[in-house]
Amino acid sequence: MFNGSRSEYKKWIVFGSVALPLLFPLTPAVAQDKIKEHDTSPGAMYVPEMNTLSQMKLEIPGRRPGDPVISAEEFETAKKIYFERCAGCHGVLRKGATGKALTTDITRKNGYEYLRDFITYGSPAGMPNWGSSGELTKEQIDMMARYLLIEPPTPPEYGMKEMKESWKLVVPVDKRPTEQQNDLKLDNLFSVTLRDSGEVALIDGGTKKIITILKTGYAVHISRMSASGRYLFVIGRDAKVSMIDLWMKEPATVAEIKVGTEARSIETSKYKGFEDKYAIAGSYWPPQYVIMDGNTLEPLKIKSTRGMIYDTQEFHPEPRVAAIVASHFKPEFIVNVKETGKILVVDYSDIKNLKTVEIEAERFLHDGGFDSTKRYFLVAANARNKVAVIDTKEDKLVALIETGGKTPHPGRGANITHPKFGPVWVTSHLGDETVSLIGTDPEGHPDSAWKVVQKLEGLGGGSLFVKSHPKSEHLYVDAPLNPEAEISATVAVFKVSDLTQEEPKYTELPIGQWAAIPEGQPRVVQGEFNQAGDEIWFSVWNSKDKVSAIVVVDDKTLKLKTVIKDPKLITPTGKFNVFNTRNDVY
């Protein structure tokens, strides 16, 4: 049983709103006998990842003999709970993704009582204890167990007709300014996700003042910049894309579109001669990506990602699009497809005659970033505990690396120059305290290239992001999904020059304490540097009805610089500095 200590915590696998945990065998008798062992602190309460699938009216699939009785009203309620809390891991069609498959051949074999008790009590391996924690009622759990014993409903497709109907050109190109009409230092502007209010806040990096708050899609996942630095693109988990013109007197949305019903990724063309020409967005449902006009968001070409899993050669109906990055060496997008384990290199130089290189990598591709040269793209196959390395100059897989930790979650990762191993790229892990350093310099340090050259011990599991900067001497590691309140509100900082020590120590920054938030369980997440690289911002992410904040730290001294608080800063999470985002600096 977890006793609150850090050493004991290392035995636990922790997930959260980003990756819902897997189901593992646990008999009903054991579950009932060990209810106390599954109790969790308030800090471990799962925050649901919302999406618009839950609002769709879907018919109950045709019943077969042996299907449990479920009313239309119960079906709608159970569907909503599943899409909001389970589909992100187990898949819309329950075919399995980061989580185990929950198809009826499996759920019926386990049976109603197994499902009911497992949903109720969870597992130390990561499954939340939905019942004993109070998140779901006894009636809701009964309903969910019955829901999982019938065939899953299939949401509708979303094609060109639906996209064009959703597309709004708010301000035509010829009505937009021809030069910047404000005095903002755009390269030091921050786009901050206000997750639960469906907004982004634009904050001046110098004055720390909120410039404006804009309505966007629900729970914005990322912000990305056009190559020119003029347009900001954000995409919500509801697949709504908003295009914001930073040149306007007050930055405002000039175009928007829905590219599906659930999504995570957007990127823009960066190669010379194609600046601001295209944008691309990838969807979880339907599993596809769309190339759009980079100035208007008009949808131009949709490509499905359904197909064969790279290793088993079995068809998968729901291969979701994860991270997308733009090559700095060619007019190409690198599109990661989770469930089939394929990385698609899409040549956008001629989208009428689209050419795609298909690279077999590893299943469950999630997120990643470039090395310091921006030639190599490193992406985590998180459920397989690996990182795939793609050479974007040669369009091929260079390496598939075991990270040595459980469930790598790098965000974009962090690039530092190790005093012994030279340039390395860093990832932390959701499932344990491991921080892995991977050599990325095949020419200058060939013996270290594409290997885990060092493993550090961070605060504990539940880390989502690591961060550094070319001008920084530090490596920052968060742990927002750790169930221990003290850890989830703290950041570990390693000094790069100390990494040659036998057991490098870290400094703990009490970010949550510095924020001085009186109520709730605030979690500290996602460090982001300013343009100059001399200060780093952290979100102090609290519940929607409580105070949140942004804490700014001086990178040289590791001292508190300022705290940004405002009633309008509702659940701040991701922060994206315009310069660093545009230039892939991390």
mmCIF file of N, CA and C in Angstrom, residues 356-438:
data_model
loop_
_atom_site.group_PDB
_atom_site.id
_atom_site.type_symbol
_atom_site.label_atom_id
_atom_site.label_comp_id
_atom_site.label_asym_id
_atom_site.label_seq_id
_atom_site.Cartn_x
_atom_site.Cartn_y
_atom_site.Cartn_z
ATOM 1 N N THR A 356 4.363 10.470 -49.883
ATOM 2 C CA THR A 356 4.535 10.162 -48.471
ATOM 3 C C THR A 356 5.520 9.023 -48.294
ATOM 4 N N VAL A 357 6.482 9.214 -47.409
ATOM 5 C CA VAL A 357 7.386 8.140 -47.008
ATOM 6 C C VAL A 357 6.843 7.555 -45.719
ATOM 7 N N GLU A 358 6.661 6.251 -45.680
ATOM 8 C CA GLU A 358 6.118 5.571 -44.507
ATOM 9 C C GLU A 358 7.242 4.850 -43.775
ATOM 10 N N ILE A 359 7.510 5.274 -42.552
ATOM 11 C CA ILE A 359 8.602 4.709 -41.766
ATOM 12 C C ILE A 359 8.022 3.845 -40.651
ATOM 13 N N GLU A 360 8.440 2.594 -40.591
ATOM 14 C CA GLU A 360 8.010 1.703 -39.509
ATOM 15 C C GLU A 360 8.865 1.977 -38.283
ATOM 16 N N ALA A 361 8.196 2.304 -37.172
ATOM 17 C CA ALA A 361 8.941 2.672 -35.963
ATOM 18 C C ALA A 361 8.540 1.779 -34.794
ATOM 19 N N GLU A 362 7.507 2.181 -34.056
ATOM 20 C CA GLU A 362 7.035 1.416 -32.913
ATOM 21 C C GLU A 362 5.629 1.867 -32.582
ATOM 22 N N ARG A 363 4.832 0.986 -32.020
ATOM 23 C CA ARG A 363 3.449 1.316 -31.700
ATOM 24 C C ARG A 363 3.360 2.295 -30.532
ATOM 25 N N PHE A 364 2.240 3.012 -30.513
ATOM 26 C CA PHE A 364 1.895 3.949 -29.437
ATOM 27 C C PHE A 364 2.815 5.174 -29.409
ATOM 28 N N LEU A 365 3.132 5.671 -30.605
ATOM 29 C CA LEU A 365 3.887 6.915 -30.717
ATOM 30 C C LEU A 365 3.081 8.045 -30.096
ATOM 31 N N HIS A 366 3.750 8.919 -29.364
ATOM 32 C CA HIS A 366 3.016 9.954 -28.645
ATOM 33 C C HIS A 366 3.553 11.353 -28.953
ATOM 34 N N ASP A 367 4.627 11.771 -28.292
ATOM 35 C CA ASP A 367 5.118 13.127 -28.442
ATOM 36 C C ASP A 367 6.633 13.118 -28.460
ATOM 37 N N GLY A 368 7.193 14.203 -28.986
ATOM 38 C CA GLY A 368 8.643 14.291 -29.054
ATOM 39 C C GLY A 368 9.084 15.600 -29.657
ATOM 40 N N GLY A 369 10.393 15.701 -29.919
ATOM 41 C CA GLY A 369 10.940 16.941 -30.462
ATOM 42 C C GLY A 369 12.264 16.699 -31.157
ATOM 43 N N PHE A 370 12.846 17.793 -31.665
ATOM 44 C CA PHE A 370 14.092 17.713 -32.403
ATOM 45 C C PHE A 370 15.300 17.719 -31.463
ATOM 46 N N ASP A 371 16.409 17.204 -31.976
ATOM 47 C CA ASP A 371 17.686 17.368 -31.288
ATOM 48 C C ASP A 371 18.157 18.806 -31.510
ATOM 49 N N SER A 372 19.316 19.160 -30.993
ATOM 50 C CA SER A 372 19.777 20.548 -31.058
ATOM 51 C C SER A 372 20.069 21.015 -32.480
ATOM 52 N N THR A 373 20.369 20.085 -33.401
ATOM 53 C CA THR A 373 20.632 20.465 -34.793
ATOM 54 C C THR A 373 19.349 20.570 -35.616
ATOM 55 N N LYS A 374 18.249 20.111 -35.064
ATOM 56 C CA LYS A 374 16.930 20.069 -35.714
ATOM 57 C C LYS A 374 16.891 19.102 -36.910
ATOM 58 N N ARG A 375 17.906 18.270 -37.001
ATOM 59 C CA ARG A 375 17.907 17.246 -38.058
ATOM 60 C C ARG A 375 17.184 15.988 -37.609
ATOM 61 N N TYR A 376 17.366 15.603 -36.363
ATOM 62 C CA TYR A 376 16.823 14.345 -35.866
ATOM 63 C C TYR A 376 15.595 14.591 -34.997
ATOM 64 N N PHE A 377 14.550 13.857 -35.274
ATOM 65 C CA PHE A 377 13.313 13.945 -34.499
ATOM 66 C C PHE A 377 13.223 12.715 -33.607
ATOM 67 N N LEU A 378 13.047 12.948 -32.298
ATOM 68 C CA LEU A 378 12.954 11.857 -31.323
ATOM 69 C C LEU A 378 11.548 11.838 -30.758
ATOM 70 N N VAL A 379 10.879 10.691 -30.859
ATOM 71 C CA VAL A 379 9.482 10.589 -30.432
ATOM 72 C C VAL A 379 9.300 9.367 -29.535
ATOM 73 N N ALA A 380 8.546 9.546 -28.458
ATOM 74 C CA ALA A 380 8.332 8.465 -27.500
ATOM 75 C C ALA A 380 7.215 7.537 -27.961
ATOM 76 N N ALA A 381 7.495 6.238 -27.965
ATOM 77 C CA ALA A 381 6.464 5.211 -28.080
ATOM 78 C C ALA A 381 6.173 4.809 -26.649
ATOM 79 N N ASN A 382 5.302 5.578 -25.982
ATOM 80 C CA ASN A 382 5.289 5.540 -24.517
ATOM 81 C C ASN A 382 4.873 4.210 -23.921
ATOM 82 N N ALA A 383 3.893 3.528 -24.502
ATOM 83 C CA ALA A 383 3.463 2.250 -23.927
ATOM 84 C C ALA A 383 4.482 1.140 -24.155
ATOM 85 N N ARG A 384 5.457 1.387 -25.032
ATOM 86 C CA ARG A 384 6.515 0.404 -25.280
ATOM 87 C C ARG A 384 7.838 0.803 -24.632
ATOM 88 N N ASN A 385 7.855 1.937 -23.917
ATOM 89 C CA ASN A 385 9.047 2.402 -23.205
ATOM 90 C C ASN A 385 10.242 2.592 -24.131
ATOM 91 N N LYS A 386 9.951 3.159 -25.307
ATOM 92 C CA LYS A 386 11.009 3.365 -26.293
ATOM 93 C C LYS A 386 10.930 4.768 -26.877
ATOM 94 N N VAL A 387 12.022 5.169 -27.492
ATOM 95 C CA VAL A 387 12.085 6.412 -28.258
ATOM 96 C C VAL A 387 12.599 6.075 -29.652
ATOM 97 N N ALA A 388 11.853 6.529 -30.660
ATOM 98 C CA ALA A 388 12.265 6.331 -32.048
ATOM 99 C C ALA A 388 12.978 7.590 -32.525
ATOM 100 N N VAL A 389 14.033 7.410 -33.320
ATOM 101 C CA VAL A 389 14.815 8.530 -33.843
ATOM 102 C C VAL A 389 14.702 8.539 -35.361
ATOM 103 N N ILE A 390 14.245 9.671 -35.900
ATOM 104 C CA ILE A 390 14.071 9.816 -37.338
ATOM 105 C C ILE A 390 15.043 10.859 -37.871
ATOM 106 N N ASP A 391 15.765 10.509 -38.917
ATOM 107 C CA ASP A 391 16.636 11.449 -39.621
ATOM 108 C C ASP A 391 15.786 12.184 -40.649
ATOM 109 N N THR A 392 15.468 13.453 -40.403
ATOM 110 C CA THR A 392 14.581 14.189 -41.305
ATOM 111 C C THR A 392 15.299 14.665 -42.563
ATOM 112 N N LYS A 393 16.606 14.500 -42.611
ATOM 113 C CA LYS A 393 17.351 14.822 -43.828
ATOM 114 C C LYS A 393 17.344 13.647 -44.790
ATOM 115 N N GLU A 394 17.391 12.435 -44.230
ATOM 116 C CA GLU A 394 17.412 11.214 -45.046
ATOM 117 C C GLU A 394 16.066 10.496 -45.053
ATOM 118 N N ASP A 395 15.111 10.940 -44.233
ATOM 119 C CA ASP A 395 13.781 10.331 -44.121
ATOM 120 C C ASP A 395 13.865 8.835 -43.815
ATOM 121 N N LYS A 396 14.514 8.518 -42.707
ATOM 122 C CA LYS A 396 14.624 7.113 -42.324
ATOM 123 C C LYS A 396 14.762 6.986 -40.814
ATOM 124 N N LEU A 397 14.442 5.782 -40.328
ATOM 125 C CA LEU A 397 14.607 5.472 -38.916
ATOM 126 C C LEU A 397 16.084 5.235 -38.628
ATOM 127 N N VAL A 398 16.602 5.936 -37.626
ATOM 128 C CA VAL A 398 18.007 5.800 -37.257
ATOM 129 C C VAL A 398 18.174 4.825 -36.105
ATOM 130 N N ALA A 399 17.254 4.893 -35.137
ATOM 131 C CA ALA A 399 17.401 4.049 -33.950
ATOM 132 C C ALA A 399 16.066 3.910 -33.239
ATOM 133 N N LEU A 400 15.957 2.830 -32.486
ATOM 134 C CA LEU A 400 14.820 2.589 -31.598
ATOM 135 C C LEU A 400 15.429 2.263 -30.241
ATOM 136 N N ILE A 401 15.205 3.146 -29.265
ATOM 137 C CA ILE A 401 15.979 3.119 -28.024
ATOM 138 C C ILE A 401 15.085 2.783 -26.840
ATOM 139 N N GLU A 402 15.487 1.799 -26.039
ATOM 140 C CA GLU A 402 14.838 1.527 -24.759
ATOM 141 C C GLU A 402 15.249 2.631 -23.793
ATOM 142 N N THR A 403 14.264 3.316 -23.199
ATOM 143 C CA THR A 403 14.604 4.458 -22.352
ATOM 144 C C THR A 403 15.049 4.073 -20.950
ATOM 145 N N GLY A 404 14.737 2.854 -20.514
ATOM 146 C CA GLY A 404 15.123 2.434 -19.175
ATOM 147 C C GLY A 404 14.179 2.903 -18.092
ATOM 148 N N GLY A 405 13.049 3.478 -18.484
ATOM 149 C CA GLY A 405 12.031 3.917 -17.526
ATOM 150 C C GLY A 405 10.668 3.464 -17.994
ATOM 151 N N LYS A 406 9.643 3.803 -17.215
ATOM 152 C CA LYS A 406 8.283 3.374 -17.533
ATOM 153 C C LYS A 406 7.470 4.543 -18.101
ATOM 154 N N THR A 407 7.033 4.377 -19.326
ATOM 155 C CA THR A 407 6.157 5.320 -20.015
ATOM 156 C C THR A 407 6.808 6.690 -20.186
ATOM 157 N N PRO A 408 7.746 6.794 -21.114
ATOM 158 C CA PRO A 408 8.377 8.095 -21.370
ATOM 159 C C PRO A 408 7.353 9.124 -21.850
ATOM 160 N N HIS A 409 7.460 10.327 -21.325
ATOM 161 C CA HIS A 409 6.576 11.422 -21.731
ATOM 162 C C HIS A 409 7.421 12.692 -21.812
ATOM 163 N N PRO A 410 8.065 12.934 -22.959
ATOM 164 C CA PRO A 410 9.027 14.033 -23.030
ATOM 165 C C PRO A 410 8.425 15.411 -23.291
ATOM 166 N N GLY A 411 7.142 15.476 -23.731
ATOM 167 C CA GLY A 411 6.719 16.729 -24.337
ATOM 168 C C GLY A 411 7.564 16.890 -25.586
ATOM 169 N N ARG A 412 8.238 17.996 -25.703
ATOM 170 C CA ARG A 412 9.192 18.153 -26.805
ATOM 171 C C ARG A 412 10.599 17.702 -26.420
ATOM 172 N N GLY A 413 10.763 17.346 -25.147
ATOM 173 C CA GLY A 413 12.071 16.948 -24.687
ATOM 174 C C GLY A 413 12.914 18.169 -24.335
ATOM 175 N N ALA A 414 14.167 17.935 -23.980
ATOM 176 C CA ALA A 414 15.089 19.022 -23.654
ATOM 177 C C ALA A 414 16.455 18.691 -24.232
ATOM 178 N N ASN A 415 17.107 19.694 -24.813
ATOM 179 C CA ASN A 415 18.446 19.528 -25.356
ATOM 180 C C ASN A 415 19.464 20.226 -24.452
ATOM 181 N N ILE A 416 20.462 19.474 -24.009
ATOM 182 C CA ILE A 416 21.543 20.044 -23.215
ATOM 183 C C ILE A 416 22.868 19.508 -23.751
ATOM 184 N N THR A 417 23.962 20.188 -23.401
ATOM 185 C CA THR A 417 25.297 19.708 -23.766
ATOM 186 C C THR A 417 25.930 19.099 -22.516
ATOM 187 N N HIS A 418 26.006 17.794 -22.518
ATOM 188 C CA HIS A 418 26.542 17.056 -21.368
ATOM 189 C C HIS A 418 28.059 17.243 -21.314
ATOM 190 N N PRO A 419 28.622 17.461 -20.126
ATOM 191 C CA PRO A 419 30.079 17.683 -20.032
ATOM 192 C C PRO A 419 30.921 16.490 -20.479
ATOM 193 N N LYS A 420 30.332 15.318 -20.514
ATOM 194 C CA LYS A 420 31.077 14.125 -20.944
ATOM 195 C C LYS A 420 30.597 13.593 -22.289
ATOM 196 N N PHE A 421 29.296 13.555 -22.496
ATOM 197 C CA PHE A 421 28.734 12.887 -23.671
ATOM 198 C C PHE A 421 28.322 13.835 -24.793
ATOM 199 N N GLY A 422 28.548 15.124 -24.592
ATOM 200 C CA GLY A 422 28.199 16.082 -25.641
ATOM 201 C C GLY A 422 26.698 16.315 -25.724
ATOM 202 N N PRO A 423 26.184 16.688 -26.900
ATOM 203 C CA PRO A 423 24.756 16.980 -27.039
ATOM 204 C C PRO A 423 23.897 15.753 -26.728
ATOM 205 N N VAL A 424 22.926 15.947 -25.832
ATOM 206 C CA VAL A 424 21.996 14.876 -25.482
ATOM 207 C C VAL A 424 20.579 15.450 -25.473
ATOM 208 N N TRP A 425 19.618 14.573 -25.670
ATOM 209 C CA TRP A 425 18.181 14.913 -25.605
ATOM 210 C C TRP A 425 17.605 14.156 -24.415
ATOM 211 N N VAL A 426 16.688 14.788 -23.705
ATOM 212 C CA VAL A 426 16.249 14.268 -22.411
ATOM 213 C C VAL A 426 14.745 14.001 -22.412
ATOM 214 N N THR A 427 14.351 12.899 -21.783
ATOM 215 C CA THR A 427 12.937 12.622 -21.513
ATOM 216 C C THR A 427 12.777 12.170 -20.063
ATOM 217 N N SER A 428 11.674 12.553 -19.450
ATOM 218 C CA SER A 428 11.286 12.003 -18.155
ATOM 219 C C SER A 428 10.208 10.951 -18.392
ATOM 220 N N HIS A 429 9.586 10.442 -17.306
ATOM 221 C CA HIS A 429 8.637 9.341 -17.441
ATOM 222 C C HIS A 429 7.409 9.544 -16.555
ATOM 223 N N LEU A 430 6.297 9.061 -17.061
ATOM 224 C CA LEU A 430 5.068 9.065 -16.276
ATOM 225 C C LEU A 430 5.106 8.008 -15.177
ATOM 226 N N GLY A 431 5.684 6.852 -15.478
ATOM 227 C CA GLY A 431 5.548 5.695 -14.614
ATOM 228 C C GLY A 431 6.559 5.549 -13.508
ATOM 229 N N ASP A 432 7.673 6.266 -13.571
ATOM 230 C CA ASP A 432 8.652 6.199 -12.487
ATOM 231 C C ASP A 432 9.500 7.460 -12.491
ATOM 232 N N GLU A 433 10.518 7.463 -11.634
ATOM 233 C CA GLU A 433 11.316 8.670 -11.412
ATOM 234 C C GLU A 433 12.439 8.853 -12.421
ATOM 235 N N THR A 434 12.559 7.956 -13.403
ATOM 236 C CA THR A 434 13.688 7.964 -14.327
ATOM 237 C C THR A 434 13.682 9.181 -15.248
ATOM 238 N N VAL A 435 14.849 9.804 -15.376
ATOM 239 C CA VAL A 435 15.089 10.858 -16.367
ATOM 240 C C VAL A 435 16.226 10.349 -17.249
ATOM 241 N N SER A 436 15.926 10.108 -18.533
ATOM 242 C CA SER A 436 16.891 9.467 -19.423
ATOM 243 C C SER A 436 17.525 10.474 -20.375
ATOM 244 N N LEU A 437 18.865 10.379 -20.509
ATOM 245 C CA LEU A 437 19.625 11.248 -21.398
ATOM 246 C C LEU A 437 20.126 10.417 -22.573
ATOM 247 N N ILE A 438 19.781 10.838 -23.790
ATOM 248 C CA ILE A 438 20.103 10.096 -25.007
ATOM 249 C C ILE A 438 21.089 10.903 -25.846
#
